[in-house]
C-alpha cells in the first residue's frame, strides 16, 4: 500500500496553512466557509484516517475508490458536511496551522504502523488502500481552494496530482462524462464552468 501521494498532499496542505496570514483566517474561502472552516474540513481528511483505522470492518461493501464518491453523493448530507467543517474550524484553536500539522503527524504515524485492511467508512466497509486515495483527493482539491482563497500559488505535488487526476477521470467516465473530459483534454471542447465529477 503506497502512502506517497497522501503524504505529499498532507505535507503540502500543512505548508499552505502555515503561510496563511493571521488576518485571513476569517476571510471567505469556499461557499459559506471561511478560511478557518475550510481548513477545519481539510483536517477531517487527516483525522478520519486515524478514526477509521480504529474501526475495522468485516466485509468490504465498497469495491473501489470511485465507488466511495458515487455512494457518498447519494448518502452524504451537504448541510451536515458544511456544519462539520465549521465545527472543525472552531476546534482548530488559536494556532490552526500547528493543529493541522499535528493532525498530519498522527495520520502518518498511524499509516506507518498498519497494513492494508478493511475499515468502516461513512459509506461502508472498504480497503484502506482504496480509502486513502479519497483523502489524497480531498487534500489536493481543497489545497487548491485554500491557495486560491489566500493568494498562494495554486499547485499540487506531482505524487498527489497523479492520483487525483486519475480518480477524477475515472469518476467522469463512471458518471457518463468521459467524452466531455476527453474532448477538453485534447483541445476539442470546453468543460462548462459548473461541471463537477463529485
Coordinates of N, CA and C in Angstrom, one line a residue:
X1 N 0.8 -1.2 0.0 CA 0.0 0.0 0.0 C 0.9 1.2 0.0
X2 N 0.7 2.1 -1.0 CA 1.6 3.3 -1.1 C 0.9 4.5 -0.4
X3 N 1.6 5.2 0.4 CA 1.1 6.4 1.0 C 1.8 7.6 0.5
X4 N 2.5 7.5 -0.6 CA 3.3 8.6 -1.1 C 2.5 9.8 -1.5
X5 N 1.4 9.5 -2.2 CA 0.5 10.6 -2.7 C -0.1 11.3 -1.5
X6 N -0.6 10.5 -0.5 CA -1.2 11.1 0.7 C -0.2 11.9 1.5
X7 N 1.0 11.4 1.7 CA 2.0 12.1 2.4 C 2.3 13.4 1.7
X8 N 2.5 13.4 0.4 CA 2.9 14.6 -0.3 C 1.7 15.7 -0.2
X9 N 0.5 15.2 -0.3 CA -0.6 16.1 -0.2 C -0.8 16.7 1.2
X10 N -0.5 15.9 2.2 CA -0.7 16.3 3.6 C 0.4 17.3 3.9
X11 N 1.7 17.0 3.5 CA 2.7 18.0 3.7 C 2.5 19.3 3.0
X12 N 1.9 19.2 1.8 CA 1.6 20.5 1.1 C 0.5 21.3 1.8
X13 N -0.5 20.6 2.3 CA -1.6 21.4 2.9 C -1.1 22.0 4.2
X14 N -0.2 21.4 4.9 CA 0.3 21.9 6.1 C 1.1 23.2 5.8
X15 N 1.9 23.1 4.7 CA 2.7 24.3 4.3 C 1.8 25.4 3.9
X16 N 0.7 25.1 3.2 CA -0.2 26.2 2.8 C -0.8 26.8 4.0
X17 N -1.3 26.0 5.0 CA -1.9 26.6 6.2 C -0.9 27.4 7.0
X18 N 0.4 27.0 7.0 CA 1.4 27.8 7.8 C 1.6 29.1 7.1
X19 N 1.3 29.3 5.9 CA 1.5 30.6 5.2 C 0.3 31.5 5.2
X20 N -0.8 31.0 5.8 CA -2.0 31.9 5.9 C -1.7 33.0 6.9
X21 N -2.0 34.2 6.5 CA -1.8 35.4 7.4 C -2.8 35.4 8.5
X22 N -2.5 35.9 9.6 CA -3.4 35.9 10.8 C -4.7 36.6 10.4
X23 N -4.7 37.6 9.6 CA -5.9 38.4 9.2 C -6.8 37.7 8.2
X24 N -6.3 36.5 7.6 CA -7.0 35.8 6.6 C -7.9 34.7 7.1
X25 N -7.8 34.3 8.3 CA -8.5 33.1 8.8 C -10.0 33.3 8.8
X26 N -10.5 34.5 8.9 CA -11.9 34.7 8.9 C -12.5 35.2 7.5
X27 N -11.6 35.2 6.5 CA -12.0 35.6 5.2 C -12.8 34.5 4.5
X28 N -13.6 34.9 3.6 CA -14.4 34.0 2.8 C -13.5 33.1 2.0
X29 N -13.8 31.8 1.9 CA -13.0 30.8 1.2 C -13.7 30.0 0.2
X30 N -14.7 29.2 0.6 CA -15.4 28.3 -0.3 C -16.8 28.2 0.1
X31 N -17.7 28.7 -0.7 CA -19.2 28.7 -0.4 C -19.4 29.5 0.9
X32 N -20.0 28.9 1.9 CA -20.2 29.6 3.2 C -19.0 29.5 4.1
X33 N -18.0 28.7 3.8 CA -16.9 28.5 4.6 C -15.9 29.7 4.6
X34 N -15.4 30.0 5.8 CA -14.2 30.9 5.9 C -13.0 30.1 5.7
X35 N -11.8 30.8 5.7 CA -10.6 30.0 5.6 C -10.4 29.1 6.7
X36 N -10.8 29.5 7.9 CA -10.7 28.6 9.1 C -11.6 27.4 8.9
X37 N -12.9 27.6 8.5 CA -13.8 26.5 8.3 C -13.3 25.5 7.2
X38 N -12.7 26.1 6.1 CA -12.2 25.2 5.1 C -11.0 24.4 5.6
X39 N -10.1 25.0 6.4 CA -9.0 24.2 7.0 C -9.5 23.2 8.0
X40 N -10.6 23.5 8.7 CA -11.2 22.5 9.6 C -11.7 21.3 8.8
X41 N -12.4 21.6 7.7 CA -12.8 20.5 6.8 C -11.6 19.7 6.2
X42 N -10.6 20.4 5.8 CA -9.4 19.7 5.3 C -8.8 18.8 6.4
X43 N -8.8 19.3 7.6 CA -8.3 18.5 8.7 C -9.0 17.2 8.9
X44 N -10.3 17.1 8.5 CA -11.0 15.9 8.6 C -10.5 14.8 7.6
X45 N -9.9 15.3 6.6 CA -9.3 14.3 5.6 C -8.1 13.6 6.3
X46 N -7.6 14.2 7.3 CA -6.5 13.6 8.1 C -7.0 12.8 9.3
X47 N -7.9 13.4 10.0 CA -8.4 12.7 11.2 C -9.2 11.4 10.9
X48 N -9.9 11.4 9.8 CA -10.7 10.2 9.5 C -9.8 9.0 9.2
X49 N -8.6 9.2 8.8 CA -7.7 8.1 8.6 C -7.4 7.4 9.9
X50 N -7.1 8.2 10.9 CA -6.9 7.7 12.2 C -8.1 7.0 12.8
X51 N -9.2 7.7 12.7 CA -10.5 7.3 13.2 C -10.9 5.9 12.6
X52 N -10.8 5.9 11.3 CA -11.3 4.7 10.6 C -10.4 3.5 10.8
X53 N -9.1 3.7 11.0 CA -8.2 2.6 11.3 C -8.6 1.9 12.7
X54 N -9.3 2.7 13.5 CA -9.7 2.1 14.8 C -11.1 1.5 14.7
X55 N -11.6 1.5 13.5 CA -13.0 0.9 13.3 C -12.9 -0.2 12.1
X56 N -12.3 -1.3 12.4 CA -12.2 -2.3 11.4 C -13.6 -2.8 11.0
X57 N -13.7 -3.3 9.7 CA -14.9 -3.8 9.2 C -14.7 -5.3 8.8
X58 N -15.7 -6.1 8.8 CA -15.6 -7.5 8.4 C -15.7 -7.7 6.9
X59 N -16.6 -6.9 6.4 CA -17.0 -7.1 5.0 C -16.7 -5.9 4.1
X60 N -16.1 -6.1 2.9 CA -15.9 -5.0 2.0 C -17.1 -4.8 1.2
X61 N -17.8 -3.7 1.4 CA -19.0 -3.4 0.7 C -18.8 -2.3 -0.4
X62 N -17.7 -1.6 -0.3 CA -17.4 -0.5 -1.2 C -16.2 -1.0 -2.1
X63 N -16.4 -1.4 -3.3 CA -15.4 -2.1 -4.1 C -14.2 -1.3 -4.6
X64 N -14.4 0.1 -4.7 CA -13.3 0.9 -5.3 C -13.3 2.3 -4.7
X65 N -12.3 3.0 -5.0 CA -12.2 4.4 -4.6 C -13.3 5.2 -5.3
X66 N -13.5 5.0 -6.6 CA -14.5 5.7 -7.3 C -15.9 5.5 -6.7
X67 N -16.1 4.2 -6.3 CA -17.4 3.8 -5.7 C -17.7 4.6 -4.4
X68 N -16.6 4.9 -3.7 CA -16.8 5.7 -2.5 C -17.5 7.0 -2.8
X69 N -17.0 7.7 -3.8 CA -17.6 9.0 -4.2 C -19.0 8.9 -4.8
X70 N -19.2 7.8 -5.5 CA -20.5 7.6 -6.1 C -21.6 7.4 -5.0
X71 N -21.2 6.6 -4.0 CA -22.0 6.3 -2.9 C -22.2 7.5 -2.0
X72 N -21.1 8.3 -1.8 CA -21.2 9.4 -0.9 C -22.1 10.5 -1.5
X73 N -22.2 10.6 -2.8 CA -23.1 11.6 -3.4 C -24.5 11.3 -3.1
X74 N -24.8 10.0 -2.9 CA -26.2 9.6 -2.6 C -26.5 9.7 -1.1
X75 N -25.5 9.5 -0.3 CA -25.7 9.3 1.2 C -25.4 10.5 2.0
X76 N -24.4 11.3 1.6 CA -23.9 12.4 2.5 C -24.7 13.6 2.3
X77 N -25.1 14.2 3.5 CA -25.8 15.4 3.6 C -24.9 16.6 3.5
X78 N -25.0 17.4 2.4 CA -24.1 18.6 2.2 C -24.2 19.6 3.3
X79 N -25.4 19.8 3.9 CA -25.5 20.7 5.0 C -24.7 20.2 6.3
X80 N -24.8 18.9 6.5 CA -24.0 18.3 7.6 C -22.5 18.5 7.4
X81 N -22.1 18.3 6.1 CA -20.7 18.5 5.8 C -20.3 19.9 6.1
X82 N -21.1 20.9 5.7 CA -20.8 22.3 6.0 C -20.7 22.6 7.5
X83 N -21.7 22.0 8.2 CA -21.7 22.3 9.7 C -20.4 21.6 10.3
X84 N -20.1 20.4 9.9 CA -18.9 19.7 10.4 C -17.6 20.5 10.2
X85 N -17.6 21.1 9.0 CA -16.4 21.9 8.6 C -16.3 23.1 9.5
X86 N -17.5 23.8 9.8 CA -17.5 25.0 10.7 C -17.1 24.6 12.1
X87 N -17.6 23.4 12.6 CA -17.3 23.0 13.9 C -15.8 22.6 14.0
X88 N -15.3 21.9 13.0 CA -13.9 21.5 13.0 C -13.0 22.8 12.9
X89 N -13.4 23.8 12.2 CA -12.7 25.0 12.1 C -12.6 25.7 13.5
X90 N -13.7 25.7 14.2 CA -13.7 26.3 15.5 C -12.8 25.6 16.5
X91 N -12.7 24.3 16.2 CA -11.8 23.4 17.1 C -10.4 23.5 16.8
X92 N -10.0 24.2 15.8 CA -8.5 24.3 15.5 C -7.8 25.1 16.5
X93 N -8.5 25.9 17.3 CA -7.8 26.7 18.3 C -7.1 27.9 17.8
X94 N -6.2 28.4 18.7 CA -5.5 29.7 18.4 C -4.5 29.6 17.3
X95 N -4.0 28.4 17.1 CA -2.9 28.2 16.1 C -3.4 27.1 15.1
X96 N -4.3 27.4 14.2 CA -4.8 26.4 13.3 C -3.8 25.7 12.5
X97 N -2.8 26.4 12.0 CA -1.7 25.7 11.2 C -1.0 24.6 12.1
X98 N -0.7 24.9 13.3 CA 0.0 24.0 14.2 C -0.9 22.8 14.5
X99 N -2.2 23.0 14.7 CA -3.1 22.0 14.9 C -3.2 21.1 13.7
X100 N -3.3 21.6 12.5 CA -3.3 20.8 11.3 C -2.1 20.0 11.1
X101 N -0.9 20.6 11.5 CA 0.3 19.8 11.4 C 0.3 18.6 12.3
X102 N -0.3 18.8 13.5 CA -0.4 17.7 14.4 C -1.3 16.6 13.9
X103 N -2.4 17.0 13.2 CA -3.3 16.0 12.6 C -2.6 15.2 11.5
X104 N -1.8 15.9 10.7 CA -0.9 15.3 9.7 C 0.0 14.2 10.3
X105 N 0.7 14.6 11.4 CA 1.6 13.7 12.0 C 1.0 12.5 12.6
X106 N -0.2 12.7 13.2 CA -0.9 11.5 13.7 C -1.4 10.5 12.6
X107 N -1.8 11.1 11.5 CA -2.3 10.3 10.4 C -1.1 9.5 9.8
X108 N 0.0 10.1 9.6 CA 1.2 9.5 9.0 C 1.8 8.4 10.0
X109 N 1.7 8.7 11.3 CA 2.2 7.7 12.3 C 1.3 6.5 12.2
X110 N 0.0 6.7 12.1 CA -1.0 5.6 12.1 C -0.7 4.7 10.9
X111 N -0.5 5.4 9.7 CA -0.3 4.6 8.5 C 1.0 3.9 8.5
X112 N 2.0 4.4 9.2 CA 3.3 3.7 9.3 C 3.3 2.5 10.1
X113 N 2.2 2.3 10.9 CA 2.1 1.2 11.8 C 0.9 0.3 11.5
X114 N 0.5 0.2 10.2 CA -0.6 -0.6 9.8 C -0.3 -1.2 8.4
X115 N -1.1 -2.2 8.1 CA -1.1 -2.8 6.7 C -2.4 -2.5 6.1
X116 N -2.6 -3.0 4.9 CA -3.9 -2.8 4.3 C -5.0 -3.6 5.0
X117 N -6.1 -3.1 5.2 CA -7.2 -3.7 5.9 C -8.5 -3.1 5.5
X118 N -9.6 -3.8 5.9 CA -10.9 -3.2 5.6 C -11.3 -2.4 6.8
X119 N -11.7 -1.1 6.5 CA -12.1 -0.2 7.5 C -13.5 0.3 7.3
X120 N -14.1 0.7 8.4 CA -15.5 1.2 8.3 C -15.5 2.7 8.0
X121 N -16.1 3.0 6.8 CA -16.2 4.4 6.4 C -17.6 4.9 6.5
X122 N -17.9 6.1 6.1 CA -19.2 6.7 6.2 C -20.1 6.0 5.2
X123 N -19.6 5.4 4.1 CA -20.4 4.7 3.1 C -20.3 3.2 3.2
X124 N -19.5 2.7 4.1 CA -19.4 1.2 4.2 C -18.0 0.7 4.3
X125 N -17.8 -0.6 4.4 CA -16.5 -1.2 4.6 C -15.7 -1.1 3.3
X126 N -14.5 -0.7 3.4 CA -13.6 -0.7 2.2 C -12.2 -0.8 2.6
X127 N -11.4 -1.3 1.6 CA -9.9 -1.4 1.9 C -9.3 -0.1 2.2
X128 N -8.4 -0.1 3.1 CA -7.7 1.2 3.4 C -7.0 1.7 2.2
X129 N -6.4 0.8 1.3 CA -5.7 1.2 0.1 C -6.7 1.8 -0.9
X130 N -8.0 1.6 -0.8 CA -9.0 2.2 -1.6 C -9.5 3.5 -1.0
X131 N -9.5 3.6 0.3 CA -10.0 4.8 1.0 C -8.9 5.9 1.0
X132 N -7.7 5.5 1.2 CA -6.6 6.6 1.3 C -6.6 7.5 0.1
X133 N -6.7 7.0 -1.1 CA -6.8 8.0 -2.3 C -7.9 9.0 -2.2
X134 N -9.0 8.7 -1.5 CA -10.1 9.7 -1.3 C -9.6 10.8 -0.5
X135 N -8.7 10.5 0.5 CA -8.1 11.6 1.4 C -7.1 12.4 0.6
X136 N -6.3 11.7 -0.3 CA -5.4 12.5 -1.1 C -6.2 13.4 -2.0
X137 N -7.3 12.9 -2.6 CA -8.1 13.8 -3.5 C -8.6 15.0 -2.7
X138 N -9.1 14.8 -1.5 CA -9.7 15.9 -0.7 C -8.6 16.9 -0.4
X139 N -7.4 16.4 0.0 CA -6.3 17.3 0.4 C -5.9 18.1 -0.9
X140 N -5.8 17.4 -2.0 CA -5.3 18.1 -3.2 C -6.3 19.2 -3.7
X141 N -7.6 18.8 -3.8 CA -8.6 19.7 -4.3 C -8.8 20.9 -3.4
X142 N -8.9 20.6 -2.1 CA -9.1 21.7 -1.1 C -7.8 22.5 -0.9
X143 N -6.7 21.9 -1.2 CA -5.5 22.6 -1.1 C -5.5 23.7 -2.2
X144 N -6.0 23.4 -3.4 CA -6.2 24.4 -4.4 C -7.2 25.5 -3.9
X145 N -8.2 25.1 -3.3 CA -9.2 26.1 -2.7 C -8.5 27.0 -1.7
X146 N -7.7 26.4 -0.8 CA -7.1 27.2 0.2 C -6.1 28.1 -0.4
X147 N -5.3 27.7 -1.4 CA -4.3 28.5 -2.1 C -5.0 29.7 -2.7
X148 N -6.1 29.4 -3.4 CA -6.8 30.4 -4.1 C -7.4 31.5 -3.1
X149 N -7.9 31.0 -2.0 CA -8.6 31.9 -1.0 C -7.5 32.8 -0.3
X150 N -6.3 32.3 -0.3 CA -5.3 33.1 0.5 C -4.2 33.7 -0.4
X151 N -4.4 33.6 -1.7 CA -3.4 34.3 -2.6 C -2.1 33.5 -2.8
X152 N -2.1 32.2 -2.6 CA -0.9 31.4 -2.7 C -0.9 30.7 -4.1
X153 N 0.3 30.3 -4.5 CA 0.3 29.6 -5.8 C -0.6 28.3 -5.8
X154 N -1.3 28.2 -6.9 CA -2.3 27.0 -7.0 C -1.5 25.9 -7.6
X155 N -0.9 25.0 -6.7 CA -0.2 23.9 -7.2 C -0.5 22.7 -6.3
X156 N -0.2 21.5 -6.8 CA -0.3 20.2 -6.1 C 0.9 19.4 -6.4
X157 N 1.5 18.8 -5.3 CA 2.6 17.9 -5.6 C 2.3 16.8 -6.6
X158 N 3.3 16.5 -7.4 CA 3.1 15.6 -8.5 C 2.6 14.2 -8.1
X159 N 3.1 13.7 -6.9 CA 2.6 12.4 -6.5 C 1.1 12.4 -6.2
X160 N 0.7 13.5 -5.6 CA -0.8 13.6 -5.3 C -1.6 13.9 -6.5
X161 N -1.0 14.7 -7.4 CA -1.7 15.1 -8.6 C -2.0 13.9 -9.5
X162 N -1.0 13.0 -9.6 CA -1.3 11.8 -10.4 C -2.5 11.0 -9.9
X163 N -2.6 10.8 -8.6 CA -3.7 10.1 -8.0 C -5.0 10.8 -8.2
X164 N -4.9 12.1 -8.0 CA -6.2 12.9 -8.0 C -6.7 13.0 -9.4
X165 N -5.9 13.3 -10.4 CA -6.4 13.4 -11.8 C -6.9 12.1 -12.3
X166 N -6.2 11.0 -11.9 CA -6.6 9.7 -12.3 C -8.0 9.4 -11.7
X167 N -8.2 9.7 -10.5 CA -9.5 9.4 -9.8 C -10.6 10.3 -10.4
X168 N -10.3 11.6 -10.7 CA -11.3 12.5 -11.3 C -11.7 12.0 -12.7
X169 N -10.7 11.5 -13.4 CA -11.0 10.9 -14.8 C -11.9 9.7 -14.7
X170 N -11.6 8.8 -13.7 CA -12.5 7.6 -13.5 C -13.9 8.0 -13.1
X171 N -14.0 9.0 -12.3 CA -15.3 9.5 -11.9 C -16.1 10.1 -13.0
X172 N -15.4 10.8 -13.9 CA -16.0 11.4 -15.1 C -16.6 10.3 -16.0
X173 N -15.8 9.2 -16.2 CA -16.2 8.1 -17.0 C -17.4 7.4 -16.4
X174 N -17.3 7.2 -15.1 CA -18.4 6.5 -14.4 C -19.7 7.3 -14.3
X175 N -19.6 8.6 -14.4 CA -20.8 9.4 -14.4 C -21.3 9.8 -15.8
X176 N -20.6 9.2 -16.8 CA -21.1 9.4 -18.1 C -20.6 10.7 -18.8
X177 N -19.5 11.2 -18.2 CA -18.9 12.5 -18.8 C -17.6 12.3 -19.4
X178 N -17.2 11.0 -19.7 CA -15.9 10.8 -20.2 C -15.5 11.5 -21.4
X179 N -16.5 11.5 -22.4 CA -16.2 12.2 -23.7 C -16.0 13.7 -23.5
X180 N -16.8 14.3 -22.6 CA -16.7 15.7 -22.3 C -15.2 16.0 -21.8
X181 N -14.7 15.2 -20.9 CA -13.4 15.4 -20.4 C -12.4 15.2 -21.4
X182 N -12.5 14.1 -22.2 CA -11.6 13.7 -23.2 C -11.5 14.8 -24.3
X183 N -12.6 15.3 -24.7 CA -12.6 16.4 -25.7 C -11.9 17.7 -25.2
X184 N -12.1 18.0 -23.9 CA -11.5 19.2 -23.3 C -10.0 19.0 -23.2
X185 N -9.6 17.8 -22.8 CA -8.1 17.5 -22.6 C -7.4 17.4 -23.9
X186 N -8.1 17.2 -25.0 CA -7.4 17.2 -26.3 C -7.7 18.4 -27.1
X187 N -8.2 19.5 -26.5 CA -8.4 20.7 -27.2 C -9.5 20.8 -28.2
X188 N -10.5 19.9 -28.0 CA -11.6 19.8 -28.9 C -12.9 20.2 -28.2
X189 N -12.9 20.7 -27.0 CA -14.1 21.1 -26.3 C -13.8 21.9 -25.1
X190 N -14.8 22.4 -24.5 CA -14.6 23.2 -23.3 C -15.5 22.6 -22.2
X191 N -15.0 22.5 -21.0 CA -15.8 22.0 -19.9 C -16.6 23.1 -19.3
X192 N -17.9 23.0 -19.1 CA -18.7 24.0 -18.5 C -18.2 24.5 -17.2
X193 N -18.4 25.7 -16.8 CA -17.9 26.2 -15.6 C -18.5 25.6 -14.3
X194 N -19.7 25.0 -14.4 CA -20.3 24.4 -13.3 C -20.2 22.9 -13.3
X195 N -19.3 22.4 -14.1 CA -19.1 20.9 -14.3 C -18.3 20.4 -13.1
X196 N -18.7 19.3 -12.5 CA -18.0 18.6 -11.4 C -18.2 17.1 -11.5
X197 N -17.2 16.4 -11.1 CA -17.3 14.9 -11.1 C -17.7 14.4 -9.7
X198 N -17.7 15.3 -8.7 CA -18.0 14.9 -7.4 C -19.3 15.6 -6.9

